[in-house]
CSV table of C-alpha atoms in Angstrom, one decimal:
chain,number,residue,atom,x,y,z
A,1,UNK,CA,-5.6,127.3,-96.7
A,2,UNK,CA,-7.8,130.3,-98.4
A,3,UNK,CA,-8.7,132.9,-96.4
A,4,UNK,CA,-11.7,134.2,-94.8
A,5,UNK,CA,-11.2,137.7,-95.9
A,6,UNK,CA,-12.3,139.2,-98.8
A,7,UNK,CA,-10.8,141.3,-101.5
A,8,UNK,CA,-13.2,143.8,-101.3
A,9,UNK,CA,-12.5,144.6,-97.1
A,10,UNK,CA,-8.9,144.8,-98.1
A,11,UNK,CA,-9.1,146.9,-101.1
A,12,UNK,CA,-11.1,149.3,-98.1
A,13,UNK,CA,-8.4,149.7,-95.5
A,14,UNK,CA,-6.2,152.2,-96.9
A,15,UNK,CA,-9.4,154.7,-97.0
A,16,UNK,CA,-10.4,153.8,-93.5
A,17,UNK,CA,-10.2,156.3,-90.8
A,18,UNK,CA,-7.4,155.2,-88.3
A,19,UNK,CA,-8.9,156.6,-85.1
A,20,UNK,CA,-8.0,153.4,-83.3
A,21,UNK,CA,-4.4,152.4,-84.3
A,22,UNK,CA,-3.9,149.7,-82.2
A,23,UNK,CA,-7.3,148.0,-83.2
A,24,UNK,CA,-6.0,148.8,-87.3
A,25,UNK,CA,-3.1,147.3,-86.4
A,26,UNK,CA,-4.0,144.0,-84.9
A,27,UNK,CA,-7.1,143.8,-87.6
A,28,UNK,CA,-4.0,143.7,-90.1
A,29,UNK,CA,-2.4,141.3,-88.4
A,30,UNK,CA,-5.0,139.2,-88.3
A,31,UNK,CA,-5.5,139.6,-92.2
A,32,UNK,CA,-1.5,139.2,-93.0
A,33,UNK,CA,-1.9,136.0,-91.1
A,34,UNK,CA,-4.9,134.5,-92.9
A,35,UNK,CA,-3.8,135.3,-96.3
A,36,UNK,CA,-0.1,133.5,-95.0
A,37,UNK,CA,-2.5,130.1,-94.1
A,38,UNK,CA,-1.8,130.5,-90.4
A,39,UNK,CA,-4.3,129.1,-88.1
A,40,UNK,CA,-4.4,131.1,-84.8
A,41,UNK,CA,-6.6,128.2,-83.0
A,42,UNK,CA,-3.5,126.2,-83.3
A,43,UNK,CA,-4.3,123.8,-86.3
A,44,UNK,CA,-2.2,123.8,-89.4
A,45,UNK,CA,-3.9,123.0,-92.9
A,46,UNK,CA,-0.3,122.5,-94.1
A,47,UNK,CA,0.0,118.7,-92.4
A,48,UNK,CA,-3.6,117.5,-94.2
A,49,UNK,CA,-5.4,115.2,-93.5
A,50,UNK,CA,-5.4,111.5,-92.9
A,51,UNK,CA,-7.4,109.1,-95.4
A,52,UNK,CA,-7.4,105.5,-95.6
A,53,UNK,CA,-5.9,104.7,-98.8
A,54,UNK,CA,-6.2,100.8,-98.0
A,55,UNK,CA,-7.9,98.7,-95.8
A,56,UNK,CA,-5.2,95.4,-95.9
A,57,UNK,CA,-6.7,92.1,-94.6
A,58,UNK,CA,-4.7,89.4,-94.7
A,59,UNK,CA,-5.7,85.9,-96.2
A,60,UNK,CA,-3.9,82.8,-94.2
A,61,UNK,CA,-4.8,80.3,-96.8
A,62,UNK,CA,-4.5,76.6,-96.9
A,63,UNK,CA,-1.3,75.7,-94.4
A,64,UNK,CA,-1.2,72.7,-96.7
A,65,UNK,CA,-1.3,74.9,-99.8
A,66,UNK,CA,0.9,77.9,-98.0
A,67,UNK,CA,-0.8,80.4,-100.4
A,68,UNK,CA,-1.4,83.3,-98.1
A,69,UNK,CA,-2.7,86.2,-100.1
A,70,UNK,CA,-3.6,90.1,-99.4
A,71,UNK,CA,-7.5,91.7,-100.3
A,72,UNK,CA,-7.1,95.5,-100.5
A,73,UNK,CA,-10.0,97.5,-100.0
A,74,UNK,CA,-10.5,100.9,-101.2
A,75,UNK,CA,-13.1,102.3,-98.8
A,76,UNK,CA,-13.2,105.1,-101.5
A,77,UNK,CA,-14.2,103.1,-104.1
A,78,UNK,CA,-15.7,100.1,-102.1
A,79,UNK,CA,-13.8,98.2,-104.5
A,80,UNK,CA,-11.6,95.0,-103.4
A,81,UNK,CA,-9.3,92.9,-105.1
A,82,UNK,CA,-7.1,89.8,-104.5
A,83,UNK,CA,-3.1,90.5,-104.4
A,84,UNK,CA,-0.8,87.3,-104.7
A,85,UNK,CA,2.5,88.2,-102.4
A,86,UNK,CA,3.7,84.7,-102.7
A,87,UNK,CA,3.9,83.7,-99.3
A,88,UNK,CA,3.5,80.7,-97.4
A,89,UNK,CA,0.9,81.0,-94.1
A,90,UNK,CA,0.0,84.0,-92.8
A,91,UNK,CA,0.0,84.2,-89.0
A,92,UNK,CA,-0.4,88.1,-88.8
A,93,UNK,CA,0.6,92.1,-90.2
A,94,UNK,CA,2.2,94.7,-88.7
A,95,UNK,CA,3.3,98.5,-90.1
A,96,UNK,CA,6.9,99.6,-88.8
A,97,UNK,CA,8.7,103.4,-90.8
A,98,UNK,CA,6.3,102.6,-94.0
A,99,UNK,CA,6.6,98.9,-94.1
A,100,UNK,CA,4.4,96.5,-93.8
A,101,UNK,CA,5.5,93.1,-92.4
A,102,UNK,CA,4.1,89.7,-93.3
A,103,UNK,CA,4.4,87.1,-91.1
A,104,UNK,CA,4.1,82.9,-92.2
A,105,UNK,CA,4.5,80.1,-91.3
A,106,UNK,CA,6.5,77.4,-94.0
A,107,UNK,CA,5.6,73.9,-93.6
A,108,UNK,CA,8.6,72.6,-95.2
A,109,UNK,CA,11.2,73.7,-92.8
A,110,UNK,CA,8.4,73.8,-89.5
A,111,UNK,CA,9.7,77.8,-89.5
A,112,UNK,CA,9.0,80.5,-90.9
A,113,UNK,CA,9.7,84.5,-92.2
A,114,UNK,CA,8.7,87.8,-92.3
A,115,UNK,CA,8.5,89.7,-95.4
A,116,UNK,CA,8.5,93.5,-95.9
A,117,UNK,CA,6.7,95.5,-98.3
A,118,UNK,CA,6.6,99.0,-99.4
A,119,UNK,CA,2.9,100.9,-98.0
A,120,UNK,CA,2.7,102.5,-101.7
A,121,UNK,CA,3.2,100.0,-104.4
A,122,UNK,CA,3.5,96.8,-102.1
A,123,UNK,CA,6.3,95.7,-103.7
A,124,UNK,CA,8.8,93.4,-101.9
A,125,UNK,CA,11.2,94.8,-100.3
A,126,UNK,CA,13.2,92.4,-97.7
A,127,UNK,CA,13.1,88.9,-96.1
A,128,UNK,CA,13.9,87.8,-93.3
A,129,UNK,CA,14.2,83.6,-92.2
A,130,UNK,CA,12.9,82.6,-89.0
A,131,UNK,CA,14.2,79.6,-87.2
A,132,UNK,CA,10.9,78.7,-85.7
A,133,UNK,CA,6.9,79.4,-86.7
A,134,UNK,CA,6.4,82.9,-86.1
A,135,UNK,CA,3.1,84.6,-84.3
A,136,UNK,CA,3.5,88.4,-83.9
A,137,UNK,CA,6.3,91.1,-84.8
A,138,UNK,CA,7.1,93.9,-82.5
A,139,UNK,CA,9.6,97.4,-83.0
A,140,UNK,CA,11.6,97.9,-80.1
A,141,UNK,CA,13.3,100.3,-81.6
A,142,UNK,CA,13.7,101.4,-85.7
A,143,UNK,CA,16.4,98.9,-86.3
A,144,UNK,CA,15.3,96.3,-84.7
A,145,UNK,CA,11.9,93.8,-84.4
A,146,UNK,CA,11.0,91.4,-81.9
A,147,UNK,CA,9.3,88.1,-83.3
A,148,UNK,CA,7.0,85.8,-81.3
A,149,UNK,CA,7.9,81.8,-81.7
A,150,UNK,CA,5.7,79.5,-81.2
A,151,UNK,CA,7.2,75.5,-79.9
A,152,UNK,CA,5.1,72.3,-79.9
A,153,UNK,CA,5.9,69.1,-78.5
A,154,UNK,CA,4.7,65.7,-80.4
A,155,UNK,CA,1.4,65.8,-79.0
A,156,UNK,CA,1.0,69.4,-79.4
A,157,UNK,CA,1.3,70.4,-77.0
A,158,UNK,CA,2.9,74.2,-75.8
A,159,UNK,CA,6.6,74.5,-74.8
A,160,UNK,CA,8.6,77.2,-73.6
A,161,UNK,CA,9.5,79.0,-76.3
A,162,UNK,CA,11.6,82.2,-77.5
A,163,UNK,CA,12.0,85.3,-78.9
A,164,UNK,CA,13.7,86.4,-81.7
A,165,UNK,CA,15.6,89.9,-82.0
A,166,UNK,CA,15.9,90.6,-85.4
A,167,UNK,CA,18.4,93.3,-87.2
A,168,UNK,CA,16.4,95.3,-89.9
A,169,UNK,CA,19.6,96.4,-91.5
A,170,UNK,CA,21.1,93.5,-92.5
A,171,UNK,CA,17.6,91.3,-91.9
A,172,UNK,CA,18.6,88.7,-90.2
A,173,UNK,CA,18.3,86.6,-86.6
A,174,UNK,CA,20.9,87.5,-84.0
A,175,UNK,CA,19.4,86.2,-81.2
A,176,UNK,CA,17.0,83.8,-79.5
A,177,UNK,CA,15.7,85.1,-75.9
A,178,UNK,CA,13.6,82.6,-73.7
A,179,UNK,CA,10.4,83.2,-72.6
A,180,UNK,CA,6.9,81.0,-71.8
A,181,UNK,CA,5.1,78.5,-73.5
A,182,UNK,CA,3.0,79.7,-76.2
A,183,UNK,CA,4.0,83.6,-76.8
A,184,UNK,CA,1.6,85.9,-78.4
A,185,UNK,CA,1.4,89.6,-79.2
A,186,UNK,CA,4.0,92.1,-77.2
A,187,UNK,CA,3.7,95.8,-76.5
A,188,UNK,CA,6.5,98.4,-76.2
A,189,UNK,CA,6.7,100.9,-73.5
A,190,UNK,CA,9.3,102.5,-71.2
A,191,UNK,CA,12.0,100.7,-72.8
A,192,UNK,CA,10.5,97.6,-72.2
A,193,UNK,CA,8.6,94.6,-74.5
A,194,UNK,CA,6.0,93.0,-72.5
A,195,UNK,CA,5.4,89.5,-74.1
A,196,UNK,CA,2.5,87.9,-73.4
A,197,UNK,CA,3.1,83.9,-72.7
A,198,UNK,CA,-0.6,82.5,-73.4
A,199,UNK,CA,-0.3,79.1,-71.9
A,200,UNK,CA,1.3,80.1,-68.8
A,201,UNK,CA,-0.8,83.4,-68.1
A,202,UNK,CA,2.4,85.7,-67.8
A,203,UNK,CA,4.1,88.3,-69.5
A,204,UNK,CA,7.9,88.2,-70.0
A,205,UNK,CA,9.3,91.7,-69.5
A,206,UNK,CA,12.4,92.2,-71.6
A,207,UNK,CA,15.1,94.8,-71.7
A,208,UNK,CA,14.6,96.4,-75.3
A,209,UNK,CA,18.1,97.6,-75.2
A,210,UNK,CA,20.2,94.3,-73.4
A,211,UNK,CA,17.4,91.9,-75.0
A,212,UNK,CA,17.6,89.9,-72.0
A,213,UNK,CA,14.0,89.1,-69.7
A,214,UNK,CA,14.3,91.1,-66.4
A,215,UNK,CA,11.4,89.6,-64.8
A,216,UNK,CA,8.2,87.4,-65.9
A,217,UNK,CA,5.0,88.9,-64.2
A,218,UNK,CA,2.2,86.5,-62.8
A,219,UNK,CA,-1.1,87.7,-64.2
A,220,UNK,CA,-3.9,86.4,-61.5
A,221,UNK,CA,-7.0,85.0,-62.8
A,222,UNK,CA,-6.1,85.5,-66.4
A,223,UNK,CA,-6.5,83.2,-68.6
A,224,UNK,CA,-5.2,82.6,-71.4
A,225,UNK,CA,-3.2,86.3,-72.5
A,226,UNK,CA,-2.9,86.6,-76.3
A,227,UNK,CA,-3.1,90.1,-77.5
A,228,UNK,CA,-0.6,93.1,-76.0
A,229,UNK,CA,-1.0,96.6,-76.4
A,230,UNK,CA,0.3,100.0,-75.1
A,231,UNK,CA,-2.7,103.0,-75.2
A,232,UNK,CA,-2.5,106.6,-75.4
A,233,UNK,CA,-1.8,106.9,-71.7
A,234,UNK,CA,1.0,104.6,-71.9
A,235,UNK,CA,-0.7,102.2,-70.3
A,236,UNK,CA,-0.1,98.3,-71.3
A,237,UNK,CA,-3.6,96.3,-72.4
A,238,UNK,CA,-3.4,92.6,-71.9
A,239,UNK,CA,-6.6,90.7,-73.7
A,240,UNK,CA,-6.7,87.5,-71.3
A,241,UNK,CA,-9.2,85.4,-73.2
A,242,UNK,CA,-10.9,83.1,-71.1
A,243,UNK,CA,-11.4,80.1,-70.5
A,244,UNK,CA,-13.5,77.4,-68.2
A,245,UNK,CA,-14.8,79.0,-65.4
A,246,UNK,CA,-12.2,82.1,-65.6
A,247,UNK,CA,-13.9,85.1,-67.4
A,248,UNK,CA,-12.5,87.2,-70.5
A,249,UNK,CA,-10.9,90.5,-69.3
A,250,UNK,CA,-9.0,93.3,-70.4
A,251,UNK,CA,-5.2,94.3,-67.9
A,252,UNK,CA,-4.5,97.4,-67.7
A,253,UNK,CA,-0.8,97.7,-66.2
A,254,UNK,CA,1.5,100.6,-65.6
A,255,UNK,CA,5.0,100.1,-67.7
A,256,UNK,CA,7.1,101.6,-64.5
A,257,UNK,CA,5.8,99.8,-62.3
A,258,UNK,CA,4.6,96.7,-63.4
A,259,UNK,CA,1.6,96.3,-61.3
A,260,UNK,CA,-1.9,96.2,-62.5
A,261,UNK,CA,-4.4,99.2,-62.6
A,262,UNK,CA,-7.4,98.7,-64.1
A,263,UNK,CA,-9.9,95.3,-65.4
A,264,UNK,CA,-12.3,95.4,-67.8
A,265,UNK,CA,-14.4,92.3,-67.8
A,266,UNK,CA,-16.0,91.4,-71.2
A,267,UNK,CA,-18.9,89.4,-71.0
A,268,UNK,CA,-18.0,86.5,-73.6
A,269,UNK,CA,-14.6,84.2,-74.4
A,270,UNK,CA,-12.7,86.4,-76.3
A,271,UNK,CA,-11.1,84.4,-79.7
A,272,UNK,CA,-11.5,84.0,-82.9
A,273,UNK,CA,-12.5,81.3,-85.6
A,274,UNK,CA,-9.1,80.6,-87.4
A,275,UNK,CA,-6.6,81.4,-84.4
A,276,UNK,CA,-5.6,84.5,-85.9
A,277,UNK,CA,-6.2,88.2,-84.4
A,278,UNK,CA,-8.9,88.3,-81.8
A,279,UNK,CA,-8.2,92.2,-80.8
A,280,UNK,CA,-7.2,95.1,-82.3
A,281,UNK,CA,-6.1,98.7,-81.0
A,282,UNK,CA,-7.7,102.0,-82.8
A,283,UNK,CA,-4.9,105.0,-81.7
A,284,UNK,CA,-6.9,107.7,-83.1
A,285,UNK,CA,-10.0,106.5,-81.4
A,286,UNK,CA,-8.0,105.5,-77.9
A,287,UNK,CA,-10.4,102.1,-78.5
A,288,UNK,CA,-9.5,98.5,-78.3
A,289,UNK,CA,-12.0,96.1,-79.7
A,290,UNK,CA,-12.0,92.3,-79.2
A,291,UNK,CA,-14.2,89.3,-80.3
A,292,UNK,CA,-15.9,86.0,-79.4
A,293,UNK,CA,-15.5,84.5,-82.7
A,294,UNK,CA,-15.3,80.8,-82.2
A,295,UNK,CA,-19.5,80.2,-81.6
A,296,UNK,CA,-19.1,77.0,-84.1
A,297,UNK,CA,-16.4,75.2,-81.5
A,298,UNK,CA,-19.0,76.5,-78.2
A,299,UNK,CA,-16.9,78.7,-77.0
A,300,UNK,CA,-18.2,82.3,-78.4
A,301,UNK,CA,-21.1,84.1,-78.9
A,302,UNK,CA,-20.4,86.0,-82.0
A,303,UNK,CA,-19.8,89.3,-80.1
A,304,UNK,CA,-17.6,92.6,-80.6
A,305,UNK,CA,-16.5,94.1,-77.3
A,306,UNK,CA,-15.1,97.7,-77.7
A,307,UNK,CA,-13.4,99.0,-74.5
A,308,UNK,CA,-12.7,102.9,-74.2
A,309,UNK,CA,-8.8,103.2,-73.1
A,310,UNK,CA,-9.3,106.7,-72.0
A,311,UNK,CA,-12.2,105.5,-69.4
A,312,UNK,CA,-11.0,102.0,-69.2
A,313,UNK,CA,-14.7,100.8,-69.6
A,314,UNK,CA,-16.2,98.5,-71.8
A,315,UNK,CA,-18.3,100.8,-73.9
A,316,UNK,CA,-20.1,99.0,-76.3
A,317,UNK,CA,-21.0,95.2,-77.1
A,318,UNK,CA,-22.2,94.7,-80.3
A,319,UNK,CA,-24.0,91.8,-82.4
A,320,UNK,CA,-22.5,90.4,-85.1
A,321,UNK,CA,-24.9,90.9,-88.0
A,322,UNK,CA,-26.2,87.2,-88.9
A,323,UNK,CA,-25.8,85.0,-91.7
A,324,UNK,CA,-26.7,81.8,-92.2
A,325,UNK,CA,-24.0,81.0,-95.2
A,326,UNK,CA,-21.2,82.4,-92.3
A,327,UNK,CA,-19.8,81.9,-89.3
A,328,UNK,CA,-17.5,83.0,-86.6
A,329,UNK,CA,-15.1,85.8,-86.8
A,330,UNK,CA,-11.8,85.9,-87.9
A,331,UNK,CA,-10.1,89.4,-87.7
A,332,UNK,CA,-11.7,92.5,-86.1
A,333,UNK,CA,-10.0,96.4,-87.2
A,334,UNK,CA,-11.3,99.8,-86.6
A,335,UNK,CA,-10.9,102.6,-89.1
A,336,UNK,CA,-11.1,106.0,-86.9
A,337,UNK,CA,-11.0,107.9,-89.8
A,338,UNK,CA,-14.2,106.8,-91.3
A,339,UNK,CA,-15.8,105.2,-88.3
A,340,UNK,CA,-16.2,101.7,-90.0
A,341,UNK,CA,-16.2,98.5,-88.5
A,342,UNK,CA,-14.4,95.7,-90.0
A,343,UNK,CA,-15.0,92.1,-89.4
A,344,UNK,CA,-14.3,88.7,-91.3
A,345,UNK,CA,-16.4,86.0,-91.3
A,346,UNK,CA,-16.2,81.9,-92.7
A,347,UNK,CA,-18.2,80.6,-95.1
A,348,UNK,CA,-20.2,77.1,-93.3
A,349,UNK,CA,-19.1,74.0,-94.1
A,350,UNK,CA,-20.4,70.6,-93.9
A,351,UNK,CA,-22.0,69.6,-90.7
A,352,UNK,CA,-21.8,74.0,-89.6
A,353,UNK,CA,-18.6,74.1,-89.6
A,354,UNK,CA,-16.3,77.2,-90.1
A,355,UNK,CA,-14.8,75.9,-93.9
A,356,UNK,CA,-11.0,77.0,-94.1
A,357,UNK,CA,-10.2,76.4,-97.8
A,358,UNK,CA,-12.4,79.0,-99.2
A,359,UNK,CA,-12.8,82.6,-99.8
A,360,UNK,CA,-14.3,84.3,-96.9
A,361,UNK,CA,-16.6,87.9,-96.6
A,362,UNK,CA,-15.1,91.2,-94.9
A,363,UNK,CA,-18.2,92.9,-93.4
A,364,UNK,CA,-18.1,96.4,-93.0
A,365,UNK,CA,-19.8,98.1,-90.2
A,366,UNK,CA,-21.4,100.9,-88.4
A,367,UNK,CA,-20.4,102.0,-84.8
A,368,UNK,CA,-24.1,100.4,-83.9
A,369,UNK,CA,-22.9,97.6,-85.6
A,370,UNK,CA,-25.3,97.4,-88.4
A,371,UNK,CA,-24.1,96.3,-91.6
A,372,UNK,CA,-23.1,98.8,-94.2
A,373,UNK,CA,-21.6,96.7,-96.9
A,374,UNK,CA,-19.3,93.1,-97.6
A,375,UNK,CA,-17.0,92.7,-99.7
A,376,UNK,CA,-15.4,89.2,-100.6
A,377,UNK,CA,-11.8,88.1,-99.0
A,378,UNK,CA,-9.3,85.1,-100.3
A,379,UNK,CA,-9.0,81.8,-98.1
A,380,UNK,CA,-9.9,81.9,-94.2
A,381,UNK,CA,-9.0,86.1,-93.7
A,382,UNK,CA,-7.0,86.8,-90.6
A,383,UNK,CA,-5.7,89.9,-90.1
A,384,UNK,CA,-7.0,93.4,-90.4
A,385,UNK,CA,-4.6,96.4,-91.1
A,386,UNK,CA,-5.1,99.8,-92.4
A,387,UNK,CA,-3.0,101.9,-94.8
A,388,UNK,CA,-3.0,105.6,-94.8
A,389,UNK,CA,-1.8,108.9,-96.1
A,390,UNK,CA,-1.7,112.5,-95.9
A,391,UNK,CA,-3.8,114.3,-98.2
């Protein structure tokens, strides 16, 4: 950091009168300090600051075709372009000690894996095979990662299902834990992984150290609990989506004692269009936003919902800006670093129809919601992430 003094009040001090020693001595203090870079008000220039060097959405393709892909955005440059990672179907992203995982879905084997990449070049860097179709990855801890698994019977229908704990050393499976039909996203707090168990409206609540479940918490009049998240006051977010006559909501629970504190009602069916991420979590901004994506099946309104964590409020609901070549939303992300909004829509098919098996548009937003600019996406985007550095 340069300092605020200049050469010329400096150069003046040795001729200076020294009537007031203790006032000459803390005025040189002050100036050894600024021309070291200290900051006495506590910040230090030395750290930098954050930029976003990448906004990451990820493309779930064809599940037929299993050609997920990666668009990288430089909100820089607004420039984007199309990265192949040779993958299968992407089901969602997650960062863990500069990594970022890609989670898929392989029709071949009905399982699936999770591939790592380095945050710089995003080059491949491990693999891991998962017995099952994976949803979400978690971190319990540095070594290890948590995988959501989702089980269908011949109609489709949800089963109970498990858990994977998964060794990042050696990248591979070492153990199964049960839990409920249909789990989703998972938070980590007070030593605990709170799994959220969609078709039963429970969480599982397992020991991240034993990787057992201590208990499975009832979750009254929510429906439908998909995404997890744990805020800046340590407090565990549960999106229950809605459904029927049961409204959309946001949980607030305490980690200790696993009770509920707060509810947010939102004012819509939370989803979105593809299945994919419906919610996302801003830490800088202590935000959660969440969206009604799925208008073209009736059940959403085409609505983001952003919820203050801090207040526990809903604090905004914004419009979707419309379109009439697009529809729904597929993947909602928050960049508290330059305050944009990003959402991804569908192109419309035949008959208005959200159409899966071509590129889609990443809007980019305003925190009124007004469009600022699009940018194109590969095939039916459905996950949002955001890469950064120190600068």
């Amino acid at each position: 950091m340069r300092s605020s003094f200049s050469s010329s009040v400096l150069a003046s001090l040795p001729n200076a009168r020294l009537r007031r020693p203790a006032v000459w001595i803390a005025f040189l203090a002050v100036a050894a300090l600024s021309l070291t870079g200290c900051d006495l008000f506590g910040s230090n220039d030395d750290e930098g600051r954050r930029v976003t060097t990448d906004v990451v959405i990820a493309n779930s393709g064809n599940f037929s075709a299993q050609d997920g892909s990666l668009t990288l955005y430089s909100p820089t440059d607004s420039a984007a372009a199309l990265r192949d990672i040779e993958v299968a179907f992407i089901n969602s992203l997650a960062q863990h000690n500069g990594r970022l995982f890609v989670v898929d879905n392989t029709a071949s084997d009905n399982a699936g894996k999770i591939t790592s990449f380095d945050t710089d070049q995003l080059e491949q860097i491990d693999q891991i095979s998962n017995p099952r179709p994976p949803r979400y990855v978690a971190f319990p801890g540095d070594d290890k990662g948590y995988i959501t698994n989702q089980r269908f019977d011949e109609n489709f229908n949800a089963q109970p299902s498990t858990v994977s704990v998964v060794d990042l050393v050696d990248n591979s499976v070492t153990k199964q834990v049960d839990v409920g039909r249909s789990p989703q996203g998972m938070g980590v707090a007070g030593g605990k992984v709170f799994v959220a168990n969609a078709a039963d409206g429970t969480l599982s609540v397992l020991d991240a150290d034993a990787d057992t479940v201590n208990t499975t918490l009832s979750l009254p009049d929510c429906a439908s609990p998909k995404s997890v998240f744990v805020d800046d006051e340590n407090e565990v977010a549960v999106v229950c989506q809605g459904g029927g006559e049961q409204a959309s909501e946001v949980l607030f629970l305490s980690p200790i004692e696993e009770t509920i504190k707060d509810r947010v009602e939102l004012g819509a069916p939370i989803g979105s269009a593809n299945g994919s991420q419906s919610a996302y979590y801003s830490e800088g901004a202590e935000e959660l936003y969440t969206v009604s994506g799925s208008e073209a099946f009736g059940n959403g309104t085409g609505e983001i919902f952003r919820i203050d964590t801090n207040a526990n409020a809903l604090d905004a609901t914004l419009e979707i800006p419309q379109d009439d070549g697009l529809i729904g939303i597929t993947a909602v992300g928050y960049d508290d670093v330059t305050q944009d909004l990003y959402a991804t829509r569908l192109p419309v098919g035949a008959g208005g129809f959200p159409l899966f098996t071509a590129n889609g548009t990443a809007l980019v937003l305003d925190r009124q919601g007004n469009e600022v600019t699009r940018f194109e996406t590969g095939n039916a985007p459905g996950h949002i992430t955001f890469l950064r550095d120190q600068q």
